[in-house]
mmCIF file of C-alpha atoms and ligand atoms in Angstrom:
data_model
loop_
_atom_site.group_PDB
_atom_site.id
_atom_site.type_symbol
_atom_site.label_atom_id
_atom_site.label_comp_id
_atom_site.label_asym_id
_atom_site.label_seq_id
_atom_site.Cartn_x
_atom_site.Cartn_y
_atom_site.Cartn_z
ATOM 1 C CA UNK F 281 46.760 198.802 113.210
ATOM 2 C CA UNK F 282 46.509 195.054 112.516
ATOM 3 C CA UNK F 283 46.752 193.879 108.501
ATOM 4 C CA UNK F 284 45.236 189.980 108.394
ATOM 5 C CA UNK F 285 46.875 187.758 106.022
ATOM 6 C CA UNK F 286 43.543 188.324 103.818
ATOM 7 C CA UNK F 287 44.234 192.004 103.177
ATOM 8 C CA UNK F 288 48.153 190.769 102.329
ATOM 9 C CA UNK F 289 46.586 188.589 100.038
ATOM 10 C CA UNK F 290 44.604 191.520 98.225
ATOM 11 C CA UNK F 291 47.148 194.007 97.074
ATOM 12 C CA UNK F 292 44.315 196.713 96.111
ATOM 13 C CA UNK F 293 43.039 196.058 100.123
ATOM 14 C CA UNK F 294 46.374 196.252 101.343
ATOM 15 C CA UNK F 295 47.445 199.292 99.389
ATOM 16 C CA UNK F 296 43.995 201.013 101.139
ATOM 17 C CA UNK F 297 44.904 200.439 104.629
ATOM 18 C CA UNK F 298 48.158 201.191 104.192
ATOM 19 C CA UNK F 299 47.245 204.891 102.686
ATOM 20 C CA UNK F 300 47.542 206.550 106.322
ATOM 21 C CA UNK F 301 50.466 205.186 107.750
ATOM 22 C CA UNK F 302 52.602 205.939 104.324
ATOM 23 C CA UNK F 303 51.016 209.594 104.915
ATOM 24 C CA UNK F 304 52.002 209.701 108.652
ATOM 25 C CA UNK F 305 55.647 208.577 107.204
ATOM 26 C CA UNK F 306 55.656 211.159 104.912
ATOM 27 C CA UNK F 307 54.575 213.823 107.285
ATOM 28 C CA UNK F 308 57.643 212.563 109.554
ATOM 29 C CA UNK F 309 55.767 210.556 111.965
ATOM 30 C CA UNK F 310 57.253 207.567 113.694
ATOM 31 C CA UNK F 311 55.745 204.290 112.612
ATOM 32 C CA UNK F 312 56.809 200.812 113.721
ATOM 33 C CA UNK F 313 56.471 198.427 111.126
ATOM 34 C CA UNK F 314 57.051 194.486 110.178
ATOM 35 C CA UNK F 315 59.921 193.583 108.429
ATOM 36 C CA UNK F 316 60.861 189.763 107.996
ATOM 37 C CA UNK F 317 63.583 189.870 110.318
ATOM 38 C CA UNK F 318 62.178 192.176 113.598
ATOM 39 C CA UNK F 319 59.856 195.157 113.903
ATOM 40 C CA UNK F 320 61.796 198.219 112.757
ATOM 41 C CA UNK F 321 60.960 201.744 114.138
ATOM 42 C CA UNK F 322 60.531 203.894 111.013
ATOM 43 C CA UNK F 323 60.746 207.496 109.627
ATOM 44 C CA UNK F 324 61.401 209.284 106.538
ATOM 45 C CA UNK F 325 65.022 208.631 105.981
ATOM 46 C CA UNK F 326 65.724 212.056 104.306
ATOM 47 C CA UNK F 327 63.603 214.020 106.891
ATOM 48 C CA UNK F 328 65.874 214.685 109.096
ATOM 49 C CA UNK F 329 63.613 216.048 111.934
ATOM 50 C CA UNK F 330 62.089 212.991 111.650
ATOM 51 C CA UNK F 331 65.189 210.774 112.123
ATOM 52 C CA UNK F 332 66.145 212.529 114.882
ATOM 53 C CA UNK F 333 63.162 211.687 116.849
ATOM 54 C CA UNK F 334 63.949 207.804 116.481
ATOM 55 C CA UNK F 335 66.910 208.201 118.468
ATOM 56 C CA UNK F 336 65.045 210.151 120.882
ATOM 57 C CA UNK F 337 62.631 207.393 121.524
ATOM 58 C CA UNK F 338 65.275 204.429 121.543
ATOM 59 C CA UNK F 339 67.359 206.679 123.851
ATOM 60 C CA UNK F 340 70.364 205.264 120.837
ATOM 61 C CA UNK F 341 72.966 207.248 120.785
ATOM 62 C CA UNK F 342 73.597 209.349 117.761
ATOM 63 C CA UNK F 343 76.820 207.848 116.606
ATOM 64 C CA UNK F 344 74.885 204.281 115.512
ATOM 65 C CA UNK F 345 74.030 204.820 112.201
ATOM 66 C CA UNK F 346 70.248 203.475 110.998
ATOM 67 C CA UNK F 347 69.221 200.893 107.961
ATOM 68 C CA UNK F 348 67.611 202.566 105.297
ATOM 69 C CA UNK F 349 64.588 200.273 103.817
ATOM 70 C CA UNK F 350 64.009 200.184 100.150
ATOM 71 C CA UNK F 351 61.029 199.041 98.194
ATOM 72 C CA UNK F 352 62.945 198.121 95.076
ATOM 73 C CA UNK F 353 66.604 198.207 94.155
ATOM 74 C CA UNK F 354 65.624 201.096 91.968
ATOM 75 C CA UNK F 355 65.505 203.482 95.027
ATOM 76 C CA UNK F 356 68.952 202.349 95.191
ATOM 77 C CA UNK F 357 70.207 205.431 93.417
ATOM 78 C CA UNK F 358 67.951 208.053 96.218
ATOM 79 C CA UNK F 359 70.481 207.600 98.841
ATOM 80 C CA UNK F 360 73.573 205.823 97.321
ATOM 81 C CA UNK F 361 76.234 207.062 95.302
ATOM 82 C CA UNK F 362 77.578 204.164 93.663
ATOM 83 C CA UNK F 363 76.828 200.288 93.440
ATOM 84 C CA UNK F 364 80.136 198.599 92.757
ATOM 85 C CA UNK F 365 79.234 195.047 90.506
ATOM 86 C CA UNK F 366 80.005 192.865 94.033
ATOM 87 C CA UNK F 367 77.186 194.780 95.576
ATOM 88 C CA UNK F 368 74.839 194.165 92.451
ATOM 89 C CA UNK F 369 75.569 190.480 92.493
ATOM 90 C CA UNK F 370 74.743 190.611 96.394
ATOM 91 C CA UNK F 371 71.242 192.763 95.550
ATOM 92 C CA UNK F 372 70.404 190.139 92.992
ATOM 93 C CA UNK F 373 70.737 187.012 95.109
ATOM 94 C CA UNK F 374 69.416 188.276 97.972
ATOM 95 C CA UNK F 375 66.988 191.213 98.060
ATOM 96 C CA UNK F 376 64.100 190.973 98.563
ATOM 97 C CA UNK F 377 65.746 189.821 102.234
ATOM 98 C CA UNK F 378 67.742 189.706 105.313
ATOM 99 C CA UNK F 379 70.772 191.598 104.258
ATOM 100 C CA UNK F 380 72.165 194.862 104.544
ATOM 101 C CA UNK F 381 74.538 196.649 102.046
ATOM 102 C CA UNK F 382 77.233 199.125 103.529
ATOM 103 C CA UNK F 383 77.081 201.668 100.464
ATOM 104 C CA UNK F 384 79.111 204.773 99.558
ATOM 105 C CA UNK F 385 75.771 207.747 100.497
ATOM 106 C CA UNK F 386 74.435 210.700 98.715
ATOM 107 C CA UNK F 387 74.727 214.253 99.919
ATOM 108 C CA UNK F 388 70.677 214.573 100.553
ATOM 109 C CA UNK F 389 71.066 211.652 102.841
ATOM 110 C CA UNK F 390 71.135 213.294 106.711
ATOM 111 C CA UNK F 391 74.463 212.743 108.196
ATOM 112 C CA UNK F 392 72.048 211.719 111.913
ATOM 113 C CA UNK F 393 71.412 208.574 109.469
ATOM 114 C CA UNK F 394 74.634 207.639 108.962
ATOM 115 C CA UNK F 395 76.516 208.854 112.039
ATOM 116 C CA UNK F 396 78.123 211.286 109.897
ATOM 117 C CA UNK F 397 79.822 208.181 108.093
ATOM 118 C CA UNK F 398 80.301 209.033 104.361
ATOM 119 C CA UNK F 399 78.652 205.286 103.711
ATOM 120 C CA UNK F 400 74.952 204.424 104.384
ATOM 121 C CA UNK F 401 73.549 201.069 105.438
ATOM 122 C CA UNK F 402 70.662 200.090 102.959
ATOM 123 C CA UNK F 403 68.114 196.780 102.827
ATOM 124 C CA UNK F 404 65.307 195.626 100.693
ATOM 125 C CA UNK F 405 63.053 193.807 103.018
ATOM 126 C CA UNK F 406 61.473 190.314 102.343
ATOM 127 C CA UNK F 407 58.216 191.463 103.941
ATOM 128 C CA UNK F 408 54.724 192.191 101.626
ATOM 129 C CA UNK F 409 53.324 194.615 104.315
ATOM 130 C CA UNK F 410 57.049 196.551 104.511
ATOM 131 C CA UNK F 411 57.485 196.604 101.182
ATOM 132 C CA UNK F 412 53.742 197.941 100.121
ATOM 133 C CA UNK F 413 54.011 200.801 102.981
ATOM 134 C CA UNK F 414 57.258 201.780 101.640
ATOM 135 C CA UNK F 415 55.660 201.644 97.517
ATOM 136 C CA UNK F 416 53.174 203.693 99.269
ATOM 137 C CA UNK F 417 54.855 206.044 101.155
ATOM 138 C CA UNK F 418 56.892 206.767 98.130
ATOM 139 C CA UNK F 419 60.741 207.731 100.717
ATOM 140 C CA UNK F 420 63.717 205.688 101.658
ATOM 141 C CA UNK F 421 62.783 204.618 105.308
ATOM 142 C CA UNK F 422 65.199 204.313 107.908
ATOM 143 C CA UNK F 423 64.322 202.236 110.826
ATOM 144 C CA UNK F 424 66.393 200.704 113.705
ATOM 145 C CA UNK F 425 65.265 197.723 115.425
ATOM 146 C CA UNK F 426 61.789 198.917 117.754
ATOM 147 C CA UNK F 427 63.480 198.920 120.735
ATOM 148 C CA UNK F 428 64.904 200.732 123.769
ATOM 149 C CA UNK F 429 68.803 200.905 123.331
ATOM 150 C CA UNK F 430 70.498 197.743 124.458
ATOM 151 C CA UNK F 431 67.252 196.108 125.614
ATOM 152 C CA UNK F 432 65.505 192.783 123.148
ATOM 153 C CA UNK F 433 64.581 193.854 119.267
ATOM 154 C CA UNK F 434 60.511 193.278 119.131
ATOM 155 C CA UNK F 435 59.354 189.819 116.845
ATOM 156 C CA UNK F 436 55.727 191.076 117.335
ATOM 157 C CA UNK F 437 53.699 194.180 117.508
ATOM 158 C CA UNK F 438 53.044 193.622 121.246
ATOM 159 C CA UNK F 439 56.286 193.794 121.770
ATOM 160 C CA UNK F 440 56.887 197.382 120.047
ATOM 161 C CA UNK F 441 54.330 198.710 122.382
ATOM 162 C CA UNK F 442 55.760 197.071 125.189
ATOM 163 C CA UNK F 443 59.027 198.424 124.709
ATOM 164 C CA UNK F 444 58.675 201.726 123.098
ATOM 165 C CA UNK F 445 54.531 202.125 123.998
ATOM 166 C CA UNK F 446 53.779 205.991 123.689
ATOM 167 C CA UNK F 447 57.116 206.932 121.859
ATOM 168 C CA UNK F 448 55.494 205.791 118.527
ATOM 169 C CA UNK F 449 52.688 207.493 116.229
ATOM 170 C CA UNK F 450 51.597 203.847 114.913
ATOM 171 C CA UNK F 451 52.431 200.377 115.059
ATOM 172 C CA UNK F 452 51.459 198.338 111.813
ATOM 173 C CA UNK F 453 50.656 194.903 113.577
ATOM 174 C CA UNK F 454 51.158 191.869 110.517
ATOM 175 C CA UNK F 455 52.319 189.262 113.222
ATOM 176 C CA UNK F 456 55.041 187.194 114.231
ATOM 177 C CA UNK F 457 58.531 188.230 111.909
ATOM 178 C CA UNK F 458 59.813 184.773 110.309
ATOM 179 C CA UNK F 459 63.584 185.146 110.611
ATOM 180 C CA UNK F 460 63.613 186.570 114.159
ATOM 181 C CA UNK F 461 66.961 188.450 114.276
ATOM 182 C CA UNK F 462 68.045 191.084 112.631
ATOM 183 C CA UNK F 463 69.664 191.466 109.104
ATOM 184 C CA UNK F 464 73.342 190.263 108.097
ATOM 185 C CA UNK F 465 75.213 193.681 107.846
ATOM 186 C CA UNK F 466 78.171 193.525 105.004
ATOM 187 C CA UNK F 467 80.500 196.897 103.289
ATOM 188 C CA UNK F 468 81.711 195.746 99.837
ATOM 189 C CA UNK F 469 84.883 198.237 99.779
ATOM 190 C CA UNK F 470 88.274 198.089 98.029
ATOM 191 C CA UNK F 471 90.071 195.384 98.401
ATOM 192 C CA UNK F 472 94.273 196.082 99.554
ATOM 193 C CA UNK F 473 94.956 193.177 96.580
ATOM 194 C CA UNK F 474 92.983 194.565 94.013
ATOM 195 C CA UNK F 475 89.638 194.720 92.730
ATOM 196 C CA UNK F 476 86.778 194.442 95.922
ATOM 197 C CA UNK F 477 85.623 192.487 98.453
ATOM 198 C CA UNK F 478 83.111 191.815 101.158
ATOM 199 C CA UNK F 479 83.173 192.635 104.850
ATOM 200 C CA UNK F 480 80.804 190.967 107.538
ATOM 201 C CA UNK F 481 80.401 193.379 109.789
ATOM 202 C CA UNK F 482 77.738 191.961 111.801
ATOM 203 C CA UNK F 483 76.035 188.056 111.468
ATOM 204 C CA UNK F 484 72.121 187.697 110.889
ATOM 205 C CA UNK F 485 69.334 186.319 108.830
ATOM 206 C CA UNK F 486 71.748 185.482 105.609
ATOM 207 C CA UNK F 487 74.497 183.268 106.518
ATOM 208 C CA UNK F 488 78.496 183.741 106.006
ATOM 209 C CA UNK F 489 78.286 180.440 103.933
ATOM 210 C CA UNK F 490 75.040 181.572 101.757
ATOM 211 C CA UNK F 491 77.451 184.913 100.759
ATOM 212 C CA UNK F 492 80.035 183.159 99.856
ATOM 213 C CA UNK F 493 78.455 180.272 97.601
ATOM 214 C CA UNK F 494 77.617 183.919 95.350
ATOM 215 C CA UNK F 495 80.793 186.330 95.806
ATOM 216 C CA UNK F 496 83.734 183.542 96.975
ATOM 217 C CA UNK F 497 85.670 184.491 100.510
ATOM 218 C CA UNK F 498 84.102 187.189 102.891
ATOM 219 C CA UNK F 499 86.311 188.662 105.320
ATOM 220 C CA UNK F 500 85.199 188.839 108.771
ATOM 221 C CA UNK F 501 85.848 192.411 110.522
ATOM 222 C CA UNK F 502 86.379 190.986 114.193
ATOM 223 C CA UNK F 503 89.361 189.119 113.722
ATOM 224 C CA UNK F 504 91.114 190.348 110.390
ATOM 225 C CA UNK F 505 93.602 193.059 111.766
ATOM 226 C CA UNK F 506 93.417 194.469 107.958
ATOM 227 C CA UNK F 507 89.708 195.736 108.810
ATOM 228 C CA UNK F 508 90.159 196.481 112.490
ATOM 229 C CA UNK F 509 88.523 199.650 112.080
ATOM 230 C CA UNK F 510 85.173 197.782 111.567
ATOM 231 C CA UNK F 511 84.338 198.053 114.815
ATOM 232 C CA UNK F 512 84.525 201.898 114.894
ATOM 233 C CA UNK F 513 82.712 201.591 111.312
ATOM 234 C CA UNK F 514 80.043 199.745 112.474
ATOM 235 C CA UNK F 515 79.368 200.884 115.633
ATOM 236 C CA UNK F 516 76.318 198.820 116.069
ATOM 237 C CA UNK F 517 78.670 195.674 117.201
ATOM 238 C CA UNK F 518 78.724 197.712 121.307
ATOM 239 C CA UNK F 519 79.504 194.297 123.095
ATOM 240 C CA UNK F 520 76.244 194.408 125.557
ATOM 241 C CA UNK F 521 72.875 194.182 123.140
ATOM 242 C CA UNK F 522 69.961 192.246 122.782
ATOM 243 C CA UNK F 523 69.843 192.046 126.442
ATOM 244 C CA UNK F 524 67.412 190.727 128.952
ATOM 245 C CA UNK F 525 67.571 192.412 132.392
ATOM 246 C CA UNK F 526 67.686 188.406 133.764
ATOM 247 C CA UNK F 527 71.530 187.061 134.124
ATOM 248 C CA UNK F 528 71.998 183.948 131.194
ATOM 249 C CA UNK F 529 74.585 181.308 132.256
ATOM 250 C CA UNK F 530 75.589 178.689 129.657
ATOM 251 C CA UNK F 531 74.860 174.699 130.601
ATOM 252 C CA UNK F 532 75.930 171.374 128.571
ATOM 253 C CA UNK F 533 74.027 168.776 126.998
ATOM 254 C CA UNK F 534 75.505 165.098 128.014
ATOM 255 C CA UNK F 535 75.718 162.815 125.427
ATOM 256 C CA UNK F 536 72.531 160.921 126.813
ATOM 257 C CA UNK F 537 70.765 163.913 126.193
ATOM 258 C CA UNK F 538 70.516 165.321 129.956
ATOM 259 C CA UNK F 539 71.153 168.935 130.398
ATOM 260 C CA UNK F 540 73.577 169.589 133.354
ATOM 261 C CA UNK F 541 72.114 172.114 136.122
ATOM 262 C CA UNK F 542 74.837 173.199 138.324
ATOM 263 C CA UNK F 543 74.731 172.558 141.582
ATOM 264 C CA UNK F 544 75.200 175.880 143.263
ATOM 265 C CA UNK F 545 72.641 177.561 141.561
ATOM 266 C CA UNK F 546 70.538 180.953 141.960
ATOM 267 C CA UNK F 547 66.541 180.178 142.176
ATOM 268 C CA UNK F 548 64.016 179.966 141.002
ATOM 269 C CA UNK F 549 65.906 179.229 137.829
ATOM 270 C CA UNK F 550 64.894 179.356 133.989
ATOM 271 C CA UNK F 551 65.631 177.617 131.233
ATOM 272 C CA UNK F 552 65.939 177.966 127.262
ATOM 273 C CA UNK F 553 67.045 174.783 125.290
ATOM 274 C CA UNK F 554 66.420 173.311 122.038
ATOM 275 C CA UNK F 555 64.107 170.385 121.661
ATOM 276 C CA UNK F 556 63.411 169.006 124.584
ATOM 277 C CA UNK F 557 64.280 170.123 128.507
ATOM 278 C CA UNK F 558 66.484 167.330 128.983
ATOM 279 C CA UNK F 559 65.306 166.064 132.153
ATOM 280 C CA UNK F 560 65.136 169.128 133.979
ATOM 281 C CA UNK F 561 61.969 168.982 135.671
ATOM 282 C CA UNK F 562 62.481 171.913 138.631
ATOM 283 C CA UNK F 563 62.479 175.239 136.818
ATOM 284 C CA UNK F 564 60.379 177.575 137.291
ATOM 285 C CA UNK F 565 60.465 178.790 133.749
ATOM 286 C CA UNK F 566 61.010 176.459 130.348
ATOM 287 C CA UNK F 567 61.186 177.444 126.511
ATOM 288 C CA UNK F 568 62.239 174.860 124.741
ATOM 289 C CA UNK F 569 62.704 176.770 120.843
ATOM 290 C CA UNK F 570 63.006 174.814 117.744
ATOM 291 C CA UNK F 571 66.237 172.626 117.528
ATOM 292 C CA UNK F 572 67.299 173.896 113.937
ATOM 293 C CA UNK F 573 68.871 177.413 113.777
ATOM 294 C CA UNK F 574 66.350 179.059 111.529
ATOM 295 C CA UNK F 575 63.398 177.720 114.262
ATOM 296 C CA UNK F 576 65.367 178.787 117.139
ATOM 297 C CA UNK F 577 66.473 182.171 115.710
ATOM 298 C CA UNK F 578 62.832 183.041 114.903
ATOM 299 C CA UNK F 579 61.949 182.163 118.046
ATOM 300 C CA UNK F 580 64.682 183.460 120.036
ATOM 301 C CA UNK F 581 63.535 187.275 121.162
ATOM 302 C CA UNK F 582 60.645 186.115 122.340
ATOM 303 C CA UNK F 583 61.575 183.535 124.669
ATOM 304 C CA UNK F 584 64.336 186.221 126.284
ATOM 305 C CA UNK F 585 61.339 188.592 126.753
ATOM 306 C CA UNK F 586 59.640 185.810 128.172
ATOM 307 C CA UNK F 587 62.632 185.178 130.289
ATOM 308 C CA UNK F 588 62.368 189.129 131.034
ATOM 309 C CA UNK F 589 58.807 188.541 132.867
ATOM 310 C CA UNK F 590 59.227 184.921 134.277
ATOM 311 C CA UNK F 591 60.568 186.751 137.545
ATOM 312 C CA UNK F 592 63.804 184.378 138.021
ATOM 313 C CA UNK F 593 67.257 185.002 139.261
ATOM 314 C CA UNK F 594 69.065 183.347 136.668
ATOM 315 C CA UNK F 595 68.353 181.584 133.334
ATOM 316 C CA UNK F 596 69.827 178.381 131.969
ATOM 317 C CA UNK F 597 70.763 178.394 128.091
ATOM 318 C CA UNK F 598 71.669 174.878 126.488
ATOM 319 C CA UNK F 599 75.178 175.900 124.639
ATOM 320 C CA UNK F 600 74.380 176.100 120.856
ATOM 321 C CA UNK F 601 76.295 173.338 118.518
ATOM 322 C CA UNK F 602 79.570 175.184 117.273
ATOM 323 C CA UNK F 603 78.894 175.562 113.503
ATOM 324 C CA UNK F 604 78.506 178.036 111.317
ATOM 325 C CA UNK F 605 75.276 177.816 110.912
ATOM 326 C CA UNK F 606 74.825 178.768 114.518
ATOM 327 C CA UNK F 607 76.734 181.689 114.125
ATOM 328 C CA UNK F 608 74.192 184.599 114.052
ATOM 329 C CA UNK F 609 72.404 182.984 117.247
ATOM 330 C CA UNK F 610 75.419 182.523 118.884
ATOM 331 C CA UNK F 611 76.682 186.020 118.561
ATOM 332 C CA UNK F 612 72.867 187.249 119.761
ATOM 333 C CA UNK F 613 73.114 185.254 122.688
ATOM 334 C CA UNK F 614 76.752 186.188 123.980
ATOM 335 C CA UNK F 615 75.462 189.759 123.446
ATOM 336 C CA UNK F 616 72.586 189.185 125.558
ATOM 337 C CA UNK F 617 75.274 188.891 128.224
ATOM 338 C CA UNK F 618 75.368 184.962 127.863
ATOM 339 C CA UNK F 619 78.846 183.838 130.081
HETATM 340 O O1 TXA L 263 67.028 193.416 110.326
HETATM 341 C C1 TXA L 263 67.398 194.559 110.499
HETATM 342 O O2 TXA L 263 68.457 194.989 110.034
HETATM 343 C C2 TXA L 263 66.493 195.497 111.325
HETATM 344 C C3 TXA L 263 65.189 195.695 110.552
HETATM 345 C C4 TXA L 263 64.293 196.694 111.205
HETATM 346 O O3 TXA L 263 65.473 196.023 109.226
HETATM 347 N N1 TXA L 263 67.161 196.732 111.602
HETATM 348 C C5 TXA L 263 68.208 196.804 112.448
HETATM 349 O O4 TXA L 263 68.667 198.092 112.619
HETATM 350 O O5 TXA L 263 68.708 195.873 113.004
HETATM 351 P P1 TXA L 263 69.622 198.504 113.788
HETATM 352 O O6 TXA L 263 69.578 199.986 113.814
HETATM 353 O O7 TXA L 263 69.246 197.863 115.057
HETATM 354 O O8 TXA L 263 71.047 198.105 113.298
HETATM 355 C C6 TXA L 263 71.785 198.959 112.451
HETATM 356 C C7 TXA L 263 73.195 198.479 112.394
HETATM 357 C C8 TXA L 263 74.151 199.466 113.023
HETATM 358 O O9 TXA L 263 74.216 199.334 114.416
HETATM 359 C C9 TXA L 263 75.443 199.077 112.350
HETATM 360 O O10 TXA L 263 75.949 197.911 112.942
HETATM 361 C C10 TXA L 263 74.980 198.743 110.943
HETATM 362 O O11 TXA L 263 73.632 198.420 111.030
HETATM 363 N N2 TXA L 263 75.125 199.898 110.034
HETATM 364 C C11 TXA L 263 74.167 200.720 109.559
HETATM 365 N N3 TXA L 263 74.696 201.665 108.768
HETATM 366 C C12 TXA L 263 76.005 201.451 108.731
HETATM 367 C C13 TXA L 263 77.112 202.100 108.097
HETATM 368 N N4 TXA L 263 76.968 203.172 107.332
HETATM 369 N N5 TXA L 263 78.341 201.577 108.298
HETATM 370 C C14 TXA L 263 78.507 200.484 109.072
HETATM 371 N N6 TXA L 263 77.520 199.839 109.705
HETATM 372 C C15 TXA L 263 76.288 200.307 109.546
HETATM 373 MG MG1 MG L 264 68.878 197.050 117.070
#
């Protein structure tokens, strides 16, 4: 189903088209839908039937624990337990948006949500159509990125059906996502000197540097040995993701600009870069994606699909500038098996 930026613009229209895919949620259906960061594959978060039948169609195993979408931070209290203040102050700078809060759960929320974790990951979404399905659906919905396991979160509706094509009930088509990959996942837990604090536990569409200009230092679970069990908490972080089935191999820029092709190199050859292609004039593929990291993260799973179909033996990604702000990207890419 396809909603036009005309029906987002008319919330009585919108609310109207939506009525049968907030039933089918309801009912326990599966039903792909927009979100602002990737297409999420949704069901009635306390259905757990329902639930289950996501991880049947992802083939995800049932350890990796889902996102649970919210329409309003008022839903807040239907499937967590407590909001400590850090958490509120992170609700109120940035939901509507691309981050997820680790929260302590309620009971009614399925354990095959959470991975039988006692915390629950929870997100308003910055996205008019995701937000009026939920209103209108009237449940919590939890929804995974709509993809196969391991294999390239969708940034359009074509790309649902291309991945997952048959597995769903409905896709709700609203176009291209604007941030491109996936939420910034964070726990605010106790902290060992008192008071709490805030855990990264996996980079995304709100940066390290944006959470701390609101809450002051956030730890990052890969390397502080104090929250070494992140990994095991968020079990998300498995090394190999996002991946296309096409080997990635890492070239530099030159300081004139020229990108440097190996010379003992697979072909035909791809390559991704940022802003221009850098002289290379003999590949058989070229994507050259937005040179600032908000332009090349929203455009960044759908050039590796791309790469997925331009039938090459090996793709060549321009190495990403070393700053923070890069940092989400960077992490996407060396999961997408990037050496
Ligand atoms: O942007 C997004 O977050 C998208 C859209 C659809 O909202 N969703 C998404 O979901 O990326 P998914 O299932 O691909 O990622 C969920 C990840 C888990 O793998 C884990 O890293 C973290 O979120 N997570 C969820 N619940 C958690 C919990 N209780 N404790 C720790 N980590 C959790
Ligand atoms: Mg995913």
């Amino acid at each position: 189903m396809r909603v036009t930026d005309a029906d987002v613009g008319d919330a009585a229209r919108l609310a109207v088209l939506l009525r049968e895919p907030a039933q089918w949620l309801r009912d326990g259906r599966l039903v792909a839908l927009p979100t602002e960061t990737v297409y999420g594959l949704g069901a009635n978060a306390l259905d757990e039937t329902a639930v289950r039948s996501i991880f049947a169609a992802k083939q995800r195993p049932a350890f990796n624990p889902l996102i649970v979408h919210v329409a309003d931070p008022s839903w807040l209290g239907r499937v967590v337990a407590d909001v400590p203040p850090l958490a509120r102050r992170l609700i109120d700078a940035f939901w509507p948006g691309p981050l997820t809060l680790v929260l302590p759960r309620r009971p009614e929320v399925p354990d095959v949500v959470t991975g039988g974790l006692d915390t629950v990951g929870v997100r308003m979404p910055a996205h008019p159509v995701a937000l009026a399905l939920l209103r209108a659906a009237d449940v919590p919905v939890a929804a995974p990125s709509a993809n196969p396991f391991t294999r390239i979160s969708p940034t359009t509706a074509q790309h649902v059906l291309d991945g997952l094509g048959g597995r769903v009930f409905a896709v709700v088509d609203a176009g291209p996502c604007a941030v491109g990959i996936e939420s910034t996942v964070v726990a605010v837990e106790a902290d060992p000197r008192g008071g709490e604090r805030v855990v990264l536990l996996r980079e995304g569409g709100t940066t390290r540097e944006q959470l701390q200009a609101v809450v002051g230092e956030v730890f990052v679970a890969d390397h502080a040995d104090e929250v070494g069990d992140a990994a095991r908490r968020s079990p998300g972080r498995v090394e190999r993701h996002y991946a296309p089935s096409v080997p990635l191999r890492s070239i530099a820029r030159r300081a004139d600009g020229a990108l440097q092709v190996p010379n003992e190199l697979e072909r035909p050859f791809a390559l991704l870069c940022r802003g221009d292609a850098g002289g290379v004039t003999d590949a058989a593929h070229v994507d050259v994606l937005p040179a600032d990291p908000a332009g090349f993260a929203r455009e960044l799973y759908a050039a590796l699909h791309r790469l997925d179909r331009a039938g090459v033996a090996v793709a060549l990604v321009e190495q990403l500038p070393d700053d923070a702000a890069w940092a989400a990207v960077r992490d996407r890419l060396r999961r997408a098996g990037l050496r």
